[in-house]
PDB file of C-alpha atoms in Angstrom:
ATOM      1  CA  MET C  28      22.305   3.154  -6.713  1.00 64.00           C
ATOM      2  CA  ASP C  29      18.615   4.756  -5.488  1.00 78.00           C
ATOM      3  CA  LEU C  30      18.319   7.896  -7.300  1.00 87.00           C
ATOM      4  CA  ILE C  31      14.993   9.824  -7.459  1.00 91.00           C
ATOM      5  CA  HIS C  32      14.611  12.019 -11.167  1.00 94.00           C
ATOM      6  CA  PHE C  33      12.996  15.557 -10.972  1.00 96.00           C
ATOM      7  CA  ARG C  34      11.298  17.193 -13.860  1.00 95.00           C
ATOM      8  CA  MET C  35      10.267  20.718 -13.052  1.00 95.00           C
ATOM      9  CA  VAL C  36       8.635  23.702 -14.975  1.00 95.00           C
ATOM     10  CA  THR C  37       9.143  26.938 -13.205  1.00 94.00           C
ATOM     11  CA  PRO C  38       8.081  30.812 -13.857  1.00 93.00           C
ATOM     12  CA  SER C  39      11.156  32.626 -15.040  1.00 92.00           C
ATOM     13  CA  SER C  40      10.938  34.557 -11.831  1.00 92.00           C
ATOM     14  CA  LEU C  41      11.550  31.570  -9.538  1.00 94.00           C
ATOM     15  CA  THR C  42      14.050  29.602 -11.867  1.00 95.00           C
ATOM     16  CA  GLN C  43      17.238  31.440 -10.689  1.00 95.00           C
ATOM     17  CA  ARG C  44      16.204  30.668  -6.971  1.00 95.00           C
ATOM     18  CA  THR C  45      15.424  27.167  -8.044  1.00 96.00           C
ATOM     19  CA  VAL C  46      18.983  26.721  -9.570  1.00 96.00           C
ATOM     20  CA  ASP C  47      20.508  28.077  -6.551  1.00 96.00           C
ATOM     21  CA  LEU C  48      18.656  25.714  -4.367  1.00 95.00           C
ATOM     22  CA  LEU C  49      19.663  22.405  -6.515  1.00 95.00           C
ATOM     23  CA  SER C  50      23.117  23.485  -7.092  1.00 94.00           C
ATOM     24  CA  ALA C  51      23.635  24.083  -2.933  1.00 93.00           C
ATOM     25  CA  ASP C  52      23.028  20.482  -2.337  1.00 90.00           C
ATOM     26  CA  ASP C  53      25.832  17.742  -2.625  1.00 85.00           C
ATOM     27  CA  HIS C  54      23.346  15.314  -3.148  1.00 86.00           C
ATOM     28  CA  VAL C  55      21.850  16.692  -6.573  1.00 92.00           C
ATOM     29  CA  LEU C  56      23.392  15.431  -9.824  1.00 91.00           C
ATOM     30  CA  ASN C  57      22.982  16.076 -13.409  1.00 93.00           C
ATOM     31  CA  LEU C  58      21.165  19.673 -12.976  1.00 95.00           C
ATOM     32  CA  VAL C  59      19.668  20.556 -16.223  1.00 96.00           C
ATOM     33  CA  VAL C  60      18.402  24.223 -17.336  1.00 95.00           C
ATOM     34  CA  LEU C  61      16.370  24.944 -20.225  1.00 94.00           C
ATOM     35  CA  ARG C  62      15.138  28.542 -20.600  1.00 93.00           C
ATOM     36  CA  SER C  63      11.770  29.300 -22.472  1.00 90.00           C
ATOM     37  CA  VAL C  64      11.053  25.928 -23.525  1.00 90.00           C
ATOM     38  CA  SER C  65       7.571  25.364 -21.582  1.00 84.00           C
ATOM     39  CA  ASN C  66       4.149  26.512 -22.843  1.00 83.00           C
ATOM     40  CA  ALA C  67       1.791  24.750 -20.300  1.00 78.00           C
ATOM     41  CA  PRO C  68       2.709  26.416 -18.156  1.00 80.00           C
ATOM     42  CA  ASP C  69       4.934  29.139 -19.603  1.00 86.00           C
ATOM     43  CA  GLY C  70       8.391  28.872 -18.020  1.00 92.00           C
ATOM     44  CA  ASP C  71      11.487  27.029 -18.177  1.00 95.00           C
ATOM     45  CA  ALA C  72      12.300  23.164 -17.469  1.00 95.00           C
ATOM     46  CA  LEU C  73      14.676  21.846 -15.373  1.00 96.00           C
ATOM     47  CA  GLU C  74      15.630  18.183 -14.653  1.00 96.00           C
ATOM     48  CA  CYS C  75      17.726  16.438 -11.945  1.00 96.00           C
ATOM     49  CA  ASP C  76      18.929  13.566 -10.155  1.00 94.00           C
ATOM     50  CA  VAL C  77      18.509  13.178  -6.390  1.00 92.00           C
ATOM     51  CA  MET C  78      20.035  10.715  -4.276  1.00 86.00           C
ATOM     52  CA  LYS C  79      17.201   9.269  -2.637  1.00 83.00           C
ATOM     53  CA  GLY C  80      17.830   9.906   0.915  1.00 79.00           C
ATOM     54  CA  ALA C  81      18.013  13.604   0.181  1.00 85.00           C
ATOM     55  CA  ALA C  82      14.949  13.475  -2.018  1.00 90.00           C
ATOM     56  CA  ASN C  83      12.543  14.557   0.832  1.00 90.00           C
ATOM     57  CA  GLU C  84      14.459  17.668   1.790  1.00 89.00           C
ATOM     58  CA  VAL C  85      14.827  18.623  -1.896  1.00 93.00           C
ATOM     59  CA  LEU C  86      11.257  18.069  -2.478  1.00 94.00           C
ATOM     60  CA  ALA C  87      10.201  20.180   0.547  1.00 93.00           C
ATOM     61  CA  GLY C  88      12.584  23.050  -0.542  1.00 95.00           C
ATOM     62  CA  LEU C  89      10.996  22.948  -3.968  1.00 95.00           C
ATOM     63  CA  ARG C  90       7.753  23.337  -2.691  1.00 94.00           C
ATOM     64  CA  GLY C  91       8.638  26.063  -0.180  1.00 95.00           C
ATOM     65  CA  LEU C  92       9.790  28.169  -3.582  1.00 95.00           C
ATOM     66  CA  GLY C  93       6.021  27.546  -4.555  1.00 94.00           C
ATOM     67  CA  ILE C  94       6.935  25.770  -7.645  1.00 94.00           C
ATOM     68  CA  ASP C  95       4.013  23.087  -7.045  1.00 92.00           C
ATOM     69  CA  ARG C  96       1.670  26.057  -7.189  1.00 92.00           C
ATOM     70  CA  SER C  97       2.975  28.270  -9.857  1.00 92.00           C
ATOM     71  CA  GLY C  98       4.518  25.298 -12.134  1.00 92.00           C
ATOM     72  CA  SER C  99       5.043  21.583 -11.926  1.00 93.00           C
ATOM     73  CA  ILE C 100       7.117  19.040 -10.315  1.00 95.00           C
ATOM     74  CA  ALA C 101       7.070  15.346 -11.633  1.00 94.00           C
ATOM     75  CA  VAL C 102       9.242  13.052  -9.569  1.00 93.00           C
ATOM     76  CA  ASP C 103      10.223   9.401 -11.291  1.00 91.00           C
ATOM     77  CA  ASP C 104      12.543   6.600 -10.007  1.00 88.00           C
ATOM     78  CA  VAL C 105      15.777   6.131 -12.009  1.00 88.00           C
ATOM     79  CA  GLU C 106      16.127   2.542 -12.821  1.00 82.00           C
ATOM     80  CA  MET C 107      19.495   2.366 -13.535  1.00 83.00           C
ATOM     81  CA  MET C 108      22.574   5.186 -13.935  1.00 84.00           C
ATOM     82  CA  PHE C 109      26.237   4.727 -15.157  1.00 85.00           C
ATOM     83  CA  SER C 110      28.189   7.488 -13.346  1.00 84.00           C
ATOM     84  CA  ARG C 111      31.556   7.504 -11.448  1.00 84.00           C
ATOM     85  CA  HIS C 112      30.664  10.726  -9.951  1.00 79.00           C
ATOM     86  CA  ALA C 113      27.367   9.420  -8.715  1.00 78.00           C
ATOM     87  CA  GLU C 114      29.043   6.230  -7.398  1.00 79.00           C
ATOM     88  CA  ARG C 115      31.523   8.230  -5.289  1.00 79.00           C
ATOM     89  CA  ILE C 116      28.722  10.642  -3.824  1.00 73.00           C
ATOM     90  CA  GLU C 117      26.937   7.427  -3.014  1.00 73.00           C
ATOM     91  CA  ALA C 118      30.084   5.662  -1.359  1.00 74.00           C
ATOM     92  CA  ASP C 119      30.554   8.751   0.703  1.00 72.00           C
ATOM     93  CA  GLN C 120      27.134   8.889   2.393  1.00 69.00           C
ATOM     94  CA  PRO C 121      25.865   7.037   5.165  1.00 67.00           C
ATOM     95  CA  SER C 122      23.699   3.912   4.108  1.00 67.00           C
ATOM     96  CA  ILE C 123      20.508   5.599   5.848  1.00 66.00           C
ATOM     97  CA  LEU C 124      20.944   8.605   3.637  1.00 66.00           C
ATOM     98  CA  VAL C 125      21.058   6.507   0.382  1.00 68.00           C
ATOM     99  CA  HIS C 126      17.818   4.500   1.013  1.00 73.00           C
ATOM    100  CA  THR C 127      15.337   6.826   3.052  1.00 81.00           C
ATOM    101  CA  PRO C 128      11.732   6.437   1.379  1.00 85.00           C
ATOM    102  CA  LEU C 129      10.609   9.245  -0.774  1.00 87.00           C
ATOM    103  CA  TRP C 130       7.441   9.939   1.415  1.00 88.00           C
ATOM    104  CA  ALA C 131       5.589  11.807  -0.978  1.00 88.00           C
ATOM    105  CA  ALA C 132       5.974   8.933  -3.600  1.00 87.00           C
ATOM    106  CA  VAL C 133       4.737   6.403  -0.960  1.00 88.00           C
ATOM    107  CA  GLU C 134       1.529   8.205   0.078  1.00 89.00           C
ATOM    108  CA  ALA C 135       0.946   8.780  -4.142  1.00 88.00           C
ATOM    109  CA  HIS C 136       1.150   5.390  -4.450  1.00 86.00           C
ATOM    110  CA  ILE C 137      -1.214   4.460  -1.814  1.00 89.00           C
ATOM    111  CA  ARG C 138      -3.747   7.122  -2.820  1.00 89.00           C
ATOM    112  CA  ALA C 139      -3.358   5.732  -6.133  1.00 87.00           C
ATOM    113  CA  GLU C 140      -4.348   2.158  -4.921  1.00 84.00           C
ATOM    114  CA  GLY C 141      -7.114   3.551  -3.077  1.00 86.00           C
ATOM    115  CA  THR C 142      -9.451   4.272  -6.075  1.00 88.00           C
ATOM    116  CA  TYR C 143     -12.667   2.034  -6.276  1.00 93.00           C
ATOM    117  CA  LEU C 144     -13.324   1.490  -9.845  1.00 93.00           C
ATOM    118  CA  PRO C 145     -15.783  -1.000 -10.896  1.00 95.00           C
ATOM    119  CA  SER C 146     -12.923  -3.651 -11.004  1.00 95.00           C
ATOM    120  CA  PHE C 147     -12.378  -3.419  -7.388  1.00 95.00           C
ATOM    121  CA  TYR C 148     -15.771  -4.852  -6.667  1.00 96.00           C
ATOM    122  CA  LEU C 149     -15.553  -7.246  -9.431  1.00 96.00           C
ATOM    123  CA  PHE C 150     -12.472  -8.597  -7.920  1.00 95.00           C
ATOM    124  CA  LEU C 151     -13.685  -9.012  -4.484  1.00 95.00           C
ATOM    125  CA  VAL C 152     -16.857 -10.827  -5.762  1.00 97.00           C
ATOM    126  CA  ILE C 153     -14.659 -13.456  -7.827  1.00 96.00           C
ATOM    127  CA  ALA C 154     -12.178 -13.748  -4.851  1.00 95.00           C
ATOM    128  CA  GLY C 155     -15.569 -14.483  -2.807  1.00 96.00           C
ATOM    129  CA  LEU C 156     -16.834 -17.314  -4.997  1.00 97.00           C
ATOM    130  CA  ILE C 157     -13.087 -18.843  -5.434  1.00 96.00           C
ATOM    131  CA  GLY C 158     -12.975 -18.788  -1.604  1.00 94.00           C
ATOM    132  CA  ALA C 159     -16.412 -20.488  -1.593  1.00 95.00           C
ATOM    133  CA  VAL C 160     -15.074 -23.088  -3.970  1.00 95.00           C
ATOM    134  CA  GLY C 161     -12.245 -23.662  -1.592  1.00 93.00           C
ATOM    135  CA  ILE C 162     -14.139 -23.963   1.446  1.00 93.00           C
ATOM    136  CA  MET C 163     -16.799 -26.179  -0.215  1.00 94.00           C
ATOM    137  CA  SER C 164     -13.951 -28.549  -1.748  1.00 92.00           C
ATOM    138  CA  ASN C 165     -11.343 -28.292   1.488  1.00 90.00           C
ATOM    139  CA  SER C 166      -8.972 -26.932  -0.972  1.00 90.00           C
ATOM    140  CA  GLN C 167      -6.477 -24.719   0.868  1.00 88.00           C
ATOM    141  CA  ILE C 168      -4.791 -23.852  -2.286  1.00 90.00           C
ATOM    142  CA  LEU C 169      -8.079 -22.336  -3.609  1.00 92.00           C
ATOM    143  CA  ILE C 170      -8.121 -20.209  -0.390  1.00 91.00           C
ATOM    144  CA  VAL C 171      -4.825 -18.604  -1.101  1.00 89.00           C
ATOM    145  CA  ALA C 172      -5.955 -18.108  -4.704  1.00 90.00           C
ATOM    146  CA  ALA C 173      -8.814 -15.930  -3.213  1.00 91.00           C
ATOM    147  CA  MET C 174      -6.607 -14.070  -0.805  1.00 90.00           C
ATOM    148  CA  VAL C 175      -4.304 -13.176  -3.584  1.00 88.00           C
ATOM    149  CA  VAL C 176      -7.062 -12.048  -6.013  1.00 90.00           C
ATOM    150  CA  GLY C 177      -8.653  -9.806  -3.229  1.00 89.00           C
ATOM    151  CA  PRO C 178      -7.830  -6.224  -3.396  1.00 90.00           C
ATOM    152  CA  GLU C 179      -9.441  -4.973  -0.151  1.00 92.00           C
ATOM    153  CA  TYR C 180      -5.628  -4.523   1.473  1.00 90.00           C
ATOM    154  CA  ASN C 181      -5.647  -1.317  -1.037  1.00 90.00           C
ATOM    155  CA  ALA C 182      -8.849   0.188   0.772  1.00 93.00           C
ATOM    156  CA  ILE C 183      -7.589  -0.829   4.228  1.00 94.00           C
ATOM    157  CA  VAL C 184      -4.087   0.910   3.726  1.00 92.00           C
ATOM    158  CA  SER C 185      -5.981   4.088   1.996  1.00 94.00           C
ATOM    159  CA  ILE C 186      -8.034   4.305   5.238  1.00 96.00           C
ATOM    160  CA  ALA C 187      -4.891   4.011   7.469  1.00 95.00           C
ATOM    161  CA  LEU C 188      -3.231   6.764   5.429  1.00 94.00           C
ATOM    162  CA  GLY C 189      -6.485   8.758   5.676  1.00 95.00           C
ATOM    163  CA  ILE C 190      -6.693   8.326   9.173  1.00 96.00           C
ATOM    164  CA  ASP C 191      -2.688   9.261   9.745  1.00 94.00           C
ATOM    165  CA  ARG C 192      -3.231  12.661   7.532  1.00 92.00           C
ATOM    166  CA  GLY C 193      -6.313  13.515   8.967  1.00 93.00           C
ATOM    167  CA  ASN C 194      -8.194  13.246   5.694  1.00 93.00           C
ATOM    168  CA  ARG C 195     -11.960  12.192   6.348  1.00 94.00           C
ATOM    169  CA  ARG C 196     -12.968  12.029   2.753  1.00 94.00           C
ATOM    170  CA  ARG C 197     -10.347   9.331   2.245  1.00 94.00           C
ATOM    171  CA  VAL C 198     -11.385   7.443   5.285  1.00 96.00           C
ATOM    172  CA  ARG C 199     -15.196   7.514   4.300  1.00 96.00           C
ATOM    173  CA  GLU C 200     -14.318   6.543   0.665  1.00 96.00           C
ATOM    174  CA  GLY C 201     -12.526   3.572   1.854  1.00 95.00           C
ATOM    175  CA  ALA C 202     -14.910   2.457   4.398  1.00 96.00           C
ATOM    176  CA  ARG C 203     -17.966   2.551   1.860  1.00 97.00           C
ATOM    177  CA  ALA C 204     -15.770   0.663  -0.518  1.00 96.00           C
ATOM    178  CA  LEU C 205     -15.125  -2.159   1.839  1.00 96.00           C
ATOM    179  CA  THR C 206     -18.534  -1.959   3.273  1.00 97.00           C
ATOM    180  CA  VAL C 207     -20.087  -2.006  -0.248  1.00 97.00           C
ATOM    181  CA  GLY C 208     -17.558  -4.468  -1.709  1.00 96.00           C
ATOM    182  CA  PHE C 209     -17.677  -7.482   1.092  1.00 97.00           C
ATOM    183  CA  SER C 210     -21.216  -6.973   1.160  1.00 97.00           C
ATOM    184  CA  LEU C 211     -21.724  -7.654  -2.654  1.00 97.00           C
ATOM    185  CA  ALA C 212     -19.347 -10.357  -2.385  1.00 96.00           C
ATOM    186  CA  ILE C 213     -21.162 -11.949   0.465  1.00 97.00           C
ATOM    187  CA  VAL C 214     -24.437 -11.518  -1.249  1.00 97.00           C
ATOM    188  CA  VAL C 215     -23.426 -13.030  -4.630  1.00 97.00           C
ATOM    189  CA  THR C 216     -21.109 -16.082  -2.972  1.00 97.00           C
ATOM    190  CA  LEU C 217     -24.431 -16.614  -0.860  1.00 97.00           C
ATOM    191  CA  GLY C 218     -26.478 -16.934  -4.164  1.00 97.00           C
ATOM    192  CA  PHE C 219     -23.643 -19.427  -5.311  1.00 97.00           C
ATOM    193  CA  SER C 220     -23.472 -21.551  -2.221  1.00 95.00           C
ATOM    194  CA  ALA C 221     -26.911 -22.011  -2.084  1.00 96.00           C
ATOM    195  CA  LEU C 222     -27.313 -23.182  -5.764  1.00 95.00           C
ATOM    196  CA  SER C 223     -24.219 -25.611  -4.903  1.00 93.00           C
ATOM    197  CA  ARG C 224     -26.143 -26.841  -1.633  1.00 93.00           C
ATOM    198  CA  THR C 225     -29.472 -27.415  -4.211  1.00 92.00           C
ATOM    199  CA  PHE C 226     -27.413 -29.580  -6.559  1.00 92.00           C
ATOM    200  CA  GLY C 227     -25.175 -31.033  -4.093  1.00 90.00           C
ATOM    201  CA  PHE C 228     -22.033 -29.867  -5.744  1.00 89.00           C
ATOM    202  CA  GLU C 229     -19.868 -29.595  -2.197  1.00 88.00           C
ATOM    203  CA  SER C 230     -17.705 -32.600  -1.929  1.00 86.00           C
ATOM    204  CA  ASP C 231     -18.638 -35.433   0.254  1.00 86.00           C
ATOM    205  CA  ALA C 232     -16.401 -34.721   3.233  1.00 85.00           C
ATOM    206  CA  PHE C 233     -18.172 -31.094   3.341  1.00 85.00           C
ATOM    207  CA  GLN C 234     -21.413 -32.783   3.415  1.00 84.00           C
ATOM    208  CA  ARG C 235     -20.274 -35.289   6.547  1.00 83.00           C
ATOM    209  CA  GLY C 236     -19.035 -32.198   8.232  1.00 80.00           C
ATOM    210  CA  LEU C 237     -15.320 -32.715   7.871  1.00 82.00           C
ATOM    211  CA  ARG C 238     -14.179 -29.020   7.358  1.00 83.00           C
ATOM    212  CA  PRO C 239     -10.834 -27.985   8.212  1.00 83.00           C
ATOM    213  CA  VAL C 240     -10.462 -25.148   5.849  1.00 83.00           C
ATOM    214  CA  SER C 241     -13.620 -23.730   7.101  1.00 85.00           C
ATOM    215  CA  GLN C 242     -12.964 -24.219  10.743  1.00 83.00           C
ATOM    216  CA  LEU C 243      -9.472 -22.523  10.501  1.00 82.00           C
ATOM    217  CA  ILE C 244     -11.406 -19.359   9.031  1.00 88.00           C
ATOM    218  CA  ASP C 245     -14.382 -19.199  11.603  1.00 86.00           C
ATOM    219  CA  THR C 246     -12.146 -19.724  14.613  1.00 87.00           C
ATOM    220  CA  PRO C 247     -10.703 -16.199  15.349  1.00 87.00           C
ATOM    221  CA  ASN C 248      -8.118 -16.624  18.308  1.00 87.00           C
ATOM    222  CA  PHE C 249      -5.102 -15.013  19.954  1.00 89.00           C
ATOM    223  CA  PHE C 250      -3.010 -16.227  16.870  1.00 88.00           C
ATOM    224  CA  SER C 251      -5.431 -14.433  14.496  1.00 86.00           C
ATOM    225  CA  LEU C 252      -4.508 -11.364  16.240  1.00 89.00           C
ATOM    226  CA  VAL C 253      -0.934 -11.726  16.158  1.00 90.00           C
ATOM    227  CA  VAL C 254      -0.893 -12.820  12.396  1.00 88.00           C
ATOM    228  CA  ALA C 255      -3.286  -9.874  11.310  1.00 88.00           C
ATOM    229  CA  ALA C 256      -0.885  -7.203  13.342  1.00 91.00           C
ATOM    230  CA  LEU C 257       2.306  -9.138  12.023  1.00 89.00           C
ATOM    231  CA  ALA C 258       0.746  -8.827   8.573  1.00 88.00           C
ATOM    232  CA  GLY C 259      -0.194  -5.246   8.921  1.00 88.00           C
ATOM    233  CA  VAL C 260       3.276  -4.039   9.816  1.00 89.00           C
ATOM    234  CA  VAL C 261       4.898  -6.447   7.232  1.00 87.00           C
ATOM    235  CA  GLY C 262       2.441  -4.590   4.571  1.00 86.00           C
ATOM    236  CA  ILE C 263       2.992  -0.845   5.288  1.00 88.00           C
ATOM    237  CA  VAL C 264       6.778  -1.877   5.404  1.00 87.00           C
ATOM    238  CA  SER C 265       6.689  -3.210   1.897  1.00 85.00           C
ATOM    239  CA  LEU C 266       4.492  -0.200   0.349  1.00 84.00           C
ATOM    240  CA  THR C 267       7.079   1.871   1.944  1.00 83.00           C
ATOM    241  CA  GLU C 268      10.573  -0.079   0.557  1.00 78.00           C
ATOM    242  CA  ALA C 269       8.852  -1.201  -2.498  1.00 70.00           C
ATOM    243  CA  ARG C 270       8.988  -4.582  -1.740  1.00 67.00           C
ATOM    244  CA  ALA C 271       6.309  -6.563  -3.736  1.00 60.00           C
ATOM    245  CA  SER C 272       7.086 -10.221  -2.632  1.00 59.00           C
ATOM    246  CA  ALA C 273       6.490  -9.330   0.904  1.00 55.00           C
ATOM    247  CA  LEU C 274       3.457  -7.437   0.124  1.00 63.00           C
ATOM    248  CA  LEU C 275       2.219 -10.587  -1.824  1.00 65.00           C
ATOM    249  CA  GLY C 276       2.576 -12.331   1.312  1.00 56.00           C
ATOM    250  CA  VAL C 277       0.393 -10.111   3.045  1.00 61.00           C
ATOM    251  CA  PHE C 278      -2.400 -10.885   0.796  1.00 63.00           C
ATOM    252  CA  ILE C 279      -2.081 -14.667   1.523  1.00 60.00           C
ATOM    253  CA  SER C 280      -1.754 -14.346   5.245  1.00 60.00           C
ATOM    254  CA  VAL C 281      -4.654 -12.543   6.450  1.00 75.00           C
ATOM    255  CA  THR C 282      -8.296 -13.925   6.797  1.00 81.00           C
ATOM    256  CA  THR C 283     -10.459 -11.187   5.241  1.00 91.00           C
ATOM    257  CA  ILE C 284     -11.602 -12.635   1.645  1.00 93.00           C
ATOM    258  CA  PRO C 285     -11.756 -16.306   3.302  1.00 93.00           C
ATOM    259  CA  ALA C 286     -13.979 -14.868   6.229  1.00 94.00           C
ATOM    260  CA  ALA C 287     -16.433 -13.045   3.893  1.00 95.00           C
ATOM    261  CA  SER C 288     -16.595 -16.375   1.691  1.00 95.00           C
ATOM    262  CA  ASP C 289     -17.045 -18.697   4.912  1.00 94.00           C
ATOM    263  CA  MET C 290     -20.056 -16.677   6.256  1.00 96.00           C
ATOM    264  CA  ALA C 291     -21.697 -16.747   2.742  1.00 96.00           C
ATOM    265  CA  VAL C 292     -21.162 -20.325   2.830  1.00 95.00           C
ATOM    266  CA  SER C 293     -22.140 -20.724   6.519  1.00 94.00           C
ATOM    267  CA  ILE C 294     -25.547 -18.591   6.079  1.00 96.00           C
ATOM    268  CA  ALA C 295     -26.286 -21.122   3.061  1.00 95.00           C
ATOM    269  CA  PHE C 296     -25.864 -24.224   4.815  1.00 94.00           C
ATOM    270  CA  ALA C 297     -27.603 -22.783   8.033  1.00 92.00           C
ATOM    271  CA  ASP C 298     -24.273 -22.744  10.148  1.00 92.00           C
ATOM    272  CA  TRP C 299     -25.121 -19.900  11.865  1.00 94.00           C
ATOM    273  CA  SER C 300     -22.322 -20.132  14.447  1.00 93.00           C
ATOM    274  CA  GLU C 301     -19.856 -20.407  11.919  1.00 92.00           C
ATOM    275  CA  ALA C 302     -21.425 -17.345  10.202  1.00 94.00           C
ATOM    276  CA  ARG C 303     -20.918 -15.503  13.584  1.00 95.00           C
ATOM    277  CA  GLY C 304     -17.258 -16.589  13.757  1.00 94.00           C
ATOM    278  CA  SER C 305     -16.393 -15.729  10.308  1.00 94.00           C
ATOM    279  CA  LEU C 306     -17.949 -12.449  10.477  1.00 95.00           C
ATOM    280  CA  PHE C 307     -16.167 -11.623  13.612  1.00 94.00           C
ATOM    281  CA  GLN C 308     -12.816 -12.876  11.765  1.00 93.00           C
ATOM    282  CA  LEU C 309     -13.453 -10.737   8.894  1.00 94.00           C
ATOM    283  CA  LEU C 310     -14.174  -7.392  11.205  1.00 94.00           C
ATOM    284  CA  LEU C 311     -11.051  -8.301  13.620  1.00 93.00           C
ATOM    285  CA  ASN C 312      -8.553  -8.531  10.893  1.00 92.00           C
ATOM    286  CA  VAL C 313      -9.967  -5.385   9.204  1.00 94.00           C
ATOM    287  CA  ALA C 314      -9.872  -3.338  12.449  1.00 95.00           C
ATOM    288  CA  VAL C 315      -6.281  -4.676  13.407  1.00 94.00           C
ATOM    289  CA  LEU C 316      -4.790  -3.722  10.020  1.00 93.00           C
ATOM    290  CA  VAL C 317      -5.941  -0.364   9.974  1.00 95.00           C
ATOM    291  CA  VAL C 318      -4.796   0.386  13.545  1.00 96.00           C
ATOM    292  CA  VAL C 319      -1.521  -1.174  12.585  1.00 94.00           C
ATOM    293  CA  GLY C 320      -1.462   0.462   9.365  1.00 93.00           C
ATOM    294  CA  VAL C 321      -1.857   3.872  10.985  1.00 95.00           C
ATOM    295  CA  LEU C 322       0.754   3.118  13.958  1.00 96.00           C
ATOM    296  CA  THR C 323       3.246   1.642  11.312  1.00 93.00           C
ATOM    297  CA  LEU C 324       3.180   4.675   9.230  1.00 92.00           C
ATOM    298  CA  ARG C 325       3.413   7.307  12.083  1.00 92.00           C
ATOM    299  CA  LEU C 326       6.356   4.898  13.488  1.00 92.00           C
ATOM    300  CA  GLN C 327       8.205   4.463   9.929  1.00 90.00           C
ATOM    301  CA  ARG C 328       8.590   8.121   9.413  1.00 88.00           C
ATOM    302  CA  ARG C 329       9.778   8.959  12.836  1.00 88.00           C
ATOM    303  CA  PHE C 330      12.023   6.245  12.821  1.00 87.00           C
ATOM    304  CA  TRP C 331      13.523   7.472   9.044  1.00 84.00           C
ATOM    305  CA  ARG C 332      13.451  11.133  10.150  1.00 82.00           C
ATOM    306  CA  ARG C 333      15.715  10.249  13.348  1.00 83.00           C
ATOM    307  CA  ALA C 334      18.057   8.080  11.731  1.00 77.00           C
ATOM    308  CA  GLU C 335      18.481  10.770   8.874  1.00 73.00           C
ATOM    309  CA  ARG C 336      19.440  13.519  11.902  1.00 75.00           C
ATOM    310  CA  ARG C 337      21.401  10.866  13.537  1.00 75.00           C
ATOM    311  CA  ALA C 338      23.363  10.262  10.103  1.00 67.00           C
ATOM    312  CA  GLU C 339      23.860  14.039   9.204  1.00 65.00           C
ATOM    313  CA  THR C 340      25.131  14.970  12.630  1.00 70.00           C
ATOM    314  CA  GLN C 341      27.667  12.108  12.613  1.00 63.00           C
ATOM    315  CA  GLY C 342      28.669  13.145   9.218  1.00 57.00           C
ATOM    316  CA  GLY C 343      29.149  17.139  10.185  1.00 52.00           C
TER     317      GLY C 343
END
């Protein structure tokens, strides 16, 4: 059962209007009102549970009353509830109204992940180094490990949300984080790769020019474009529907970190054509993920809104 829990603090002047709004909605359960119990800010405390599909409308109504400006609204997922009444309500609802995403929560999650702490850059550097080891040892497993460690997809999705919402600051911050992060990863990985070349740490096969892993990375083609586009769709949908396993699949399917690693390794070994190919692969994948992310966000909202209206029309 998908439920959203709302906790609100309202000024006393808005409490009754808030109660009327929530009581009139059949999708609202367990409404609790506590008068004059809040001190910061002063006011009344209200709590309720809402069927997930109706949460967007309820939240819009609460914000329409100005509760987010004069009080506060906290939103949490309900992990588990035992209630015959809730089960009956869920059974009477169209499936689409039971599982509709709460868009404010989706965007809040993307914004939270789009913060660029020192660990963001540290993980990019470490991922670049792991990728370089994988390339020089022809180990596909290490390439996958580098993909999982890399946090760049969070910045890419944040840029997509910024473009979708017209938030230039978010786009600038995300672009800056990717530029600085990948540049730092490439520079550090280049130094490591040059050191490895100096002491002959690379594998014998790599020395003889047998580089199947590297060749897969630095030769972008039509299939690179297709995989990046499909991964972009899966990434946004998995964020929207909180499907962590699918999101992990995105991390290990798009050649961003491996391309940065291969670029550094290729420069260290003076393979300039491979370095250019890796750079193009990196830019291609980032650009495709951003564009597809924007389109998928917009199409998903449109799809769910149309599905909700159709379900409500049929229900009425």
